[in-house]
Short mmCIF file of N, CA and C in Angstrom, two decimals:
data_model
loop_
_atom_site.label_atom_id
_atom_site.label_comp_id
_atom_site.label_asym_id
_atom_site.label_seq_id
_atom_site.Cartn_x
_atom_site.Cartn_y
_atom_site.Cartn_z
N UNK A 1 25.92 -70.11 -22.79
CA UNK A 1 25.73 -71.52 -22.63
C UNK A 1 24.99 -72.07 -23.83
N UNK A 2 25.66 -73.34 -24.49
CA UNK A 2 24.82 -73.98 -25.06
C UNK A 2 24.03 -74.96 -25.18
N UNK A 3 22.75 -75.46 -25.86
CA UNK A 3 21.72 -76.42 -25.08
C UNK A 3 22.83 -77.72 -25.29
N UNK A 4 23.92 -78.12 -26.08
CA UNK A 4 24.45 -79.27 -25.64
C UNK A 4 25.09 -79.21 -24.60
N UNK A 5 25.64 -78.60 -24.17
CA UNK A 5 26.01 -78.13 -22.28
C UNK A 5 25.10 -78.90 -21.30
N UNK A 6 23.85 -78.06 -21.61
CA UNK A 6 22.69 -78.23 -20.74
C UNK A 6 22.51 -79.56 -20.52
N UNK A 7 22.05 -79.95 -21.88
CA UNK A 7 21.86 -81.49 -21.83
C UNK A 7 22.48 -82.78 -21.68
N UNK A 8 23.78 -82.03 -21.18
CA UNK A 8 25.14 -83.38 -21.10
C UNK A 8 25.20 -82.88 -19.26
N UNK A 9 24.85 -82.01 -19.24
CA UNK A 9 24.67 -81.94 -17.76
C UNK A 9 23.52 -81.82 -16.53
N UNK A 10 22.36 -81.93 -17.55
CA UNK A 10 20.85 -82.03 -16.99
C UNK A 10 19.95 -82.93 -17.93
N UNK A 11 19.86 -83.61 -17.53
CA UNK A 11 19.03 -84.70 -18.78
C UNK A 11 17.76 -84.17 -19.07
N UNK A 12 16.92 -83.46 -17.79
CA UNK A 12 15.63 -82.78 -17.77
C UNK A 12 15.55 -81.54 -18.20
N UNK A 13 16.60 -81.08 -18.95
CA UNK A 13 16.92 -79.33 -19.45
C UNK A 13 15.75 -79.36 -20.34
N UNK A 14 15.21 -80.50 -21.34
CA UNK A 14 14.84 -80.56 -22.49
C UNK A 14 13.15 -80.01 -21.98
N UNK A 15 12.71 -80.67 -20.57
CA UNK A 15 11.27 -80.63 -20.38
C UNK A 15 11.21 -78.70 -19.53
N UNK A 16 12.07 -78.43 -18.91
CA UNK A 16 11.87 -77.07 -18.82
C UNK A 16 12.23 -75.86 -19.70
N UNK A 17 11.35 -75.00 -19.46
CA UNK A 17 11.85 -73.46 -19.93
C UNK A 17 12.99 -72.87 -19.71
N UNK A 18 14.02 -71.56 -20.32
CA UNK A 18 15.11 -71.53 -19.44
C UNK A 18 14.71 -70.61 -18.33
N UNK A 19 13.87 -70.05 -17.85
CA UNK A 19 13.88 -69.32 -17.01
C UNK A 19 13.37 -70.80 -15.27
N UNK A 20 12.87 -71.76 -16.11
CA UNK A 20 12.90 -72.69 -14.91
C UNK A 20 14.22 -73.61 -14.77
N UNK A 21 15.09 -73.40 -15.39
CA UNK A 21 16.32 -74.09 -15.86
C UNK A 21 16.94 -72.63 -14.54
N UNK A 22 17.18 -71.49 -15.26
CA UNK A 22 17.83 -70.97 -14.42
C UNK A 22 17.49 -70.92 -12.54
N UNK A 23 16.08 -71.14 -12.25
CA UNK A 23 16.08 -71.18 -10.88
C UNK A 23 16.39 -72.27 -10.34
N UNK A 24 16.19 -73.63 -11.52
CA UNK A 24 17.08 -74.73 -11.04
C UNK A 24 18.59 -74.69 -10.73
N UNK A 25 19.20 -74.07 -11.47
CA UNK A 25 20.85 -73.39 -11.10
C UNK A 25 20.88 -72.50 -10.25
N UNK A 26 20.20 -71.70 -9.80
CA UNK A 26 20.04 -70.59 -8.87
C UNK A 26 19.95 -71.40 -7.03
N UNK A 27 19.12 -72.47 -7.31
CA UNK A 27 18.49 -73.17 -6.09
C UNK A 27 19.32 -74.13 -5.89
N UNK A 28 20.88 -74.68 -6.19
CA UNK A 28 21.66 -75.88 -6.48
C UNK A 28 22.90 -74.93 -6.00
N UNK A 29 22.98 -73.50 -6.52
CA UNK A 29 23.55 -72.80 -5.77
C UNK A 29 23.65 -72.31 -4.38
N UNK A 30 22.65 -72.24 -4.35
CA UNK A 30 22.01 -71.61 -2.74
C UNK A 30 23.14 -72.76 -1.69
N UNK A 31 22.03 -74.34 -2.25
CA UNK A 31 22.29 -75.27 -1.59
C UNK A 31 23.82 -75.46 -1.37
N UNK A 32 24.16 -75.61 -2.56
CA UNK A 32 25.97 -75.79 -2.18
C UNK A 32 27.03 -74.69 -1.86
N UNK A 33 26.33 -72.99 -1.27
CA UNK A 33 26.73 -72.19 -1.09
C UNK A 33 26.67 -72.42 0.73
N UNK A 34 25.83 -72.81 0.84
CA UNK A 34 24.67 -73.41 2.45
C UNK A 34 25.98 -74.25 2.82
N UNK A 35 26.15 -75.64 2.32
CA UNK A 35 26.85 -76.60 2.75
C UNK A 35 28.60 -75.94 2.94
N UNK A 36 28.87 -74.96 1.75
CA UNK A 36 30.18 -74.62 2.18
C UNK A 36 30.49 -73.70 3.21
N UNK A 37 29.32 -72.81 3.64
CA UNK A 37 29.25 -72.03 4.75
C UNK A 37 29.68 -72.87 5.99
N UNK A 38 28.34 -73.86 5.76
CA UNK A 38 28.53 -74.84 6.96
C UNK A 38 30.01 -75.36 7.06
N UNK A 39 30.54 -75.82 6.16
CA UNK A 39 31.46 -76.88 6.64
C UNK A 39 32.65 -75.96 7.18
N UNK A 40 32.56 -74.47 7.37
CA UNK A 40 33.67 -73.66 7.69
C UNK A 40 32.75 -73.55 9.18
N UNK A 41 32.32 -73.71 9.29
CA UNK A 41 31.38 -73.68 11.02
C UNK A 41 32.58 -74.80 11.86
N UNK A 42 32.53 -74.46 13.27
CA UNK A 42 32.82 -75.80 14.15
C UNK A 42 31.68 -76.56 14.40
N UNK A 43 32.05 -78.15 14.72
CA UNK A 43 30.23 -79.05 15.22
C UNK A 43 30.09 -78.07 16.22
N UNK A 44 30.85 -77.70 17.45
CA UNK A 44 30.10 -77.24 18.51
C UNK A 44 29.63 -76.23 18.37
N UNK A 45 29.81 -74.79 17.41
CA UNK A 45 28.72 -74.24 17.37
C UNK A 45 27.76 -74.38 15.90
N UNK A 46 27.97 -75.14 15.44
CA UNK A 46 26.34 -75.44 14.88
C UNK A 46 25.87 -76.22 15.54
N UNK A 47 25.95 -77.15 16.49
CA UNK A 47 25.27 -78.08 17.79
C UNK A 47 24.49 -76.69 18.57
N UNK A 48 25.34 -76.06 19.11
CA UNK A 48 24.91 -74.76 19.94
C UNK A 48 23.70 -73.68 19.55
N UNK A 49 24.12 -73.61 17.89
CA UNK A 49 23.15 -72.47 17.25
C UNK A 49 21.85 -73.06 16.94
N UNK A 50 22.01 -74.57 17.18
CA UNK A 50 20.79 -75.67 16.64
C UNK A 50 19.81 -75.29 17.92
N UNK A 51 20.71 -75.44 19.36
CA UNK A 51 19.92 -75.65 20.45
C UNK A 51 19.61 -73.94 21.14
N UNK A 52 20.22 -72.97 20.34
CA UNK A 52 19.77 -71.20 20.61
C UNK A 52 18.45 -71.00 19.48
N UNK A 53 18.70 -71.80 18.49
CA UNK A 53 17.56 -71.21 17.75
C UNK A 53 15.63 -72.09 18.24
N UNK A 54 15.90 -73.43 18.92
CA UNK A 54 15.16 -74.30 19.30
C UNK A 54 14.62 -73.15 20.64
N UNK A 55 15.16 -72.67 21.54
CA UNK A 55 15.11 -72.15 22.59
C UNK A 55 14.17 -70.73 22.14
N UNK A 56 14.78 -70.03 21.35
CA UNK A 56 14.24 -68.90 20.66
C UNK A 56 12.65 -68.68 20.27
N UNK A 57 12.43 -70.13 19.09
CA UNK A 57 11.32 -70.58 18.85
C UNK A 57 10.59 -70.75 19.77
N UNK A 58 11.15 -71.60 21.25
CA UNK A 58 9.67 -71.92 21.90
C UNK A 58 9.22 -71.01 22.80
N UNK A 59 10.42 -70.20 23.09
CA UNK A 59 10.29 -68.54 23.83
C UNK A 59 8.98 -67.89 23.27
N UNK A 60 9.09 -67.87 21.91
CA UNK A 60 8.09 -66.93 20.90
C UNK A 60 7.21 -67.89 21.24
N UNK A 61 7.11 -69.03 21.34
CA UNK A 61 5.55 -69.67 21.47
C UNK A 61 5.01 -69.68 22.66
N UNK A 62 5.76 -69.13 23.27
CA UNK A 62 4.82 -69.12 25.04
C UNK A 62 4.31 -67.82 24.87
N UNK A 63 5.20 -66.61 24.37
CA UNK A 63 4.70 -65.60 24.31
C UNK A 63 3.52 -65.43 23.32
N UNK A 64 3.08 -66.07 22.11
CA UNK A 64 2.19 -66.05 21.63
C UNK A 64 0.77 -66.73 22.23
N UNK A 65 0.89 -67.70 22.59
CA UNK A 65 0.17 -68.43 23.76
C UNK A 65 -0.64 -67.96 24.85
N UNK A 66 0.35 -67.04 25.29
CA UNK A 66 0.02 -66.17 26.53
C UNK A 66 -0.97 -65.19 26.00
N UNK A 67 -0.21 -64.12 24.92
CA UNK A 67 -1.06 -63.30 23.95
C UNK A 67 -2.26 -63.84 23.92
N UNK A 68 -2.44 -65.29 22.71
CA UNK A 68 -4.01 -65.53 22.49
C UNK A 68 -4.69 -65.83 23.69
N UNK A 69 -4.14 -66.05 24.62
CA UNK A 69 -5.29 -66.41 26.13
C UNK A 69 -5.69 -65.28 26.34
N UNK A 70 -5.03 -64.51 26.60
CA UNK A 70 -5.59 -63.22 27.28
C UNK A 70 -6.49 -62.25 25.71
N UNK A 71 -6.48 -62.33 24.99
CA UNK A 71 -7.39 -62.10 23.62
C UNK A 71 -8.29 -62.83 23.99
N UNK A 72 -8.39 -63.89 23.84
CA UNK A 72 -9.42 -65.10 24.20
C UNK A 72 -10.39 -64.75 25.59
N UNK A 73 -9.44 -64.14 26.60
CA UNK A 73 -10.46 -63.68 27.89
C UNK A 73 -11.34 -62.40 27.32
N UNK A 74 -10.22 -61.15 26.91
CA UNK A 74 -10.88 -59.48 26.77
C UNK A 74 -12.31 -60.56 25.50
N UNK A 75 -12.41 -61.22 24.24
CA UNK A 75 -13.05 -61.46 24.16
C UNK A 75 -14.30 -62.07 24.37
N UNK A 76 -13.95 -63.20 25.80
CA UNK A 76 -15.07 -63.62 26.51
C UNK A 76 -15.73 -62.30 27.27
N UNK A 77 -15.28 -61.55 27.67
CA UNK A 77 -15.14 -60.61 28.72
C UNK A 77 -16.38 -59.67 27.60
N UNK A 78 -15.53 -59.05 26.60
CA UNK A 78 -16.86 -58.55 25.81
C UNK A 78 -18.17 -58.89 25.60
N UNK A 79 -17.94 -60.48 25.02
CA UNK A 79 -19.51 -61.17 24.92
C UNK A 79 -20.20 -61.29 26.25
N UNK A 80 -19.81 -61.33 27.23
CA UNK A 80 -20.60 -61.48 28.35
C UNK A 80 -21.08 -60.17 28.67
N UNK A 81 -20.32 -58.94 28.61
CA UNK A 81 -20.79 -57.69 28.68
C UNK A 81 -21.90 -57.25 28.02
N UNK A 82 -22.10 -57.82 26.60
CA UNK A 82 -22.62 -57.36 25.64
C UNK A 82 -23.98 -58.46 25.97
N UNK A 83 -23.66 -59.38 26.50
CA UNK A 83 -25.18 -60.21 26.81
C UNK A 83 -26.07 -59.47 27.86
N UNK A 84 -25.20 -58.89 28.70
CA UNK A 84 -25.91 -58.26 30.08
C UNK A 84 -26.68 -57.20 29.18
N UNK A 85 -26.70 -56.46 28.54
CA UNK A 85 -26.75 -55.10 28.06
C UNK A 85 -27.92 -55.17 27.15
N UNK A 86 -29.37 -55.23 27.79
CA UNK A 86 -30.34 -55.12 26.49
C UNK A 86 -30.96 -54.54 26.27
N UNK A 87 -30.39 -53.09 25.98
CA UNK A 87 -30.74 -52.04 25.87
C UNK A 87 -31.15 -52.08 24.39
N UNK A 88 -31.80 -50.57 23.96
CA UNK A 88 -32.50 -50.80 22.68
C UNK A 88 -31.20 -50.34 21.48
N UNK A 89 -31.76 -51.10 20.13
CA UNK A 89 -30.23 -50.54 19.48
C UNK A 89 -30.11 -49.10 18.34
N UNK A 90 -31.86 -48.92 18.94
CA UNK A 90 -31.93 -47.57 18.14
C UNK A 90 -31.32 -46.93 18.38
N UNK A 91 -30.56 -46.51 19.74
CA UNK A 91 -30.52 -45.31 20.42
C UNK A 91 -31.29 -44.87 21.18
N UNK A 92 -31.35 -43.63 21.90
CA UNK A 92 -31.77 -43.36 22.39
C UNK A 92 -32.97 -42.07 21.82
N UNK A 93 -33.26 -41.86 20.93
CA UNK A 93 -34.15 -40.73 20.23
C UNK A 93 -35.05 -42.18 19.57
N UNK A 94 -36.44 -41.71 19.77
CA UNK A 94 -37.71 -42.31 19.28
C UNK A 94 -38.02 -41.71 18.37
N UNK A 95 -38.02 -42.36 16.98
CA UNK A 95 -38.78 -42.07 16.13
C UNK A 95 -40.27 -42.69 15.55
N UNK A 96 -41.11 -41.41 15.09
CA UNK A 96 -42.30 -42.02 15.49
C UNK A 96 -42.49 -42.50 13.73
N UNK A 97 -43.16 -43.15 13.36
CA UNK A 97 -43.13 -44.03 12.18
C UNK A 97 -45.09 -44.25 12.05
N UNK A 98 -44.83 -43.46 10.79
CA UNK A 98 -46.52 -43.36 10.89
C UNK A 98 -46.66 -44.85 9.80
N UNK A 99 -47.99 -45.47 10.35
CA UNK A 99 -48.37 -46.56 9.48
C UNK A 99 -49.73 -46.77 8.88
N UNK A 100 -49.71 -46.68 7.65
CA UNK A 100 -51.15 -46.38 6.68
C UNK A 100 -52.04 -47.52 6.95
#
């Protein structure tokens, strides 16, 4: 490729590097690789896969939800244990500590 290419077909070629030039072609690809996928889809199932993947997501969020509550209890559950408990934190062996 040459930079008059570039620049008859990107006016902004001039302010990037080519390695940011190429992920700009890389990412224009993606996109219009995306749209031609799609347009070989039927509406009804990309309508469908819209409303399986919505369903999916909020599945995982109850289950995460649920998760942090019950984390949230075993942790209340600890601190309250650990308040009852005032025992000494030496241990249990006395050491005697002479003082001048």
């Amino acid at each position: 490729m040459n930079n008059e290419y570039n620049n008859e077909t990107n006016p902004e070629a001039d302010a990037r590097n080519p390695f940011e030039e190429f992920l700009f072609h890389q990412r224009r690809a993606l996109e219009e690789t995306g749209k031609a996928l799609e347009a070989l889809l039927p509406e009804g199932f990309r309508t469908h896969s819209s409303e399986a993947t919505k369903e999916f997501t909020k599945g995982f969020r109850v289950l995460v939800d649920a998760a942090m509550d019950e984390i949230k209890k075993a942790s209340q559950k600890s601190e309250s244990d650990s308040d009852d408990d005032d025992t000494s934190t030496t241990g249990r062996t006395k050491v005697k500590v002479q003082v001048d």
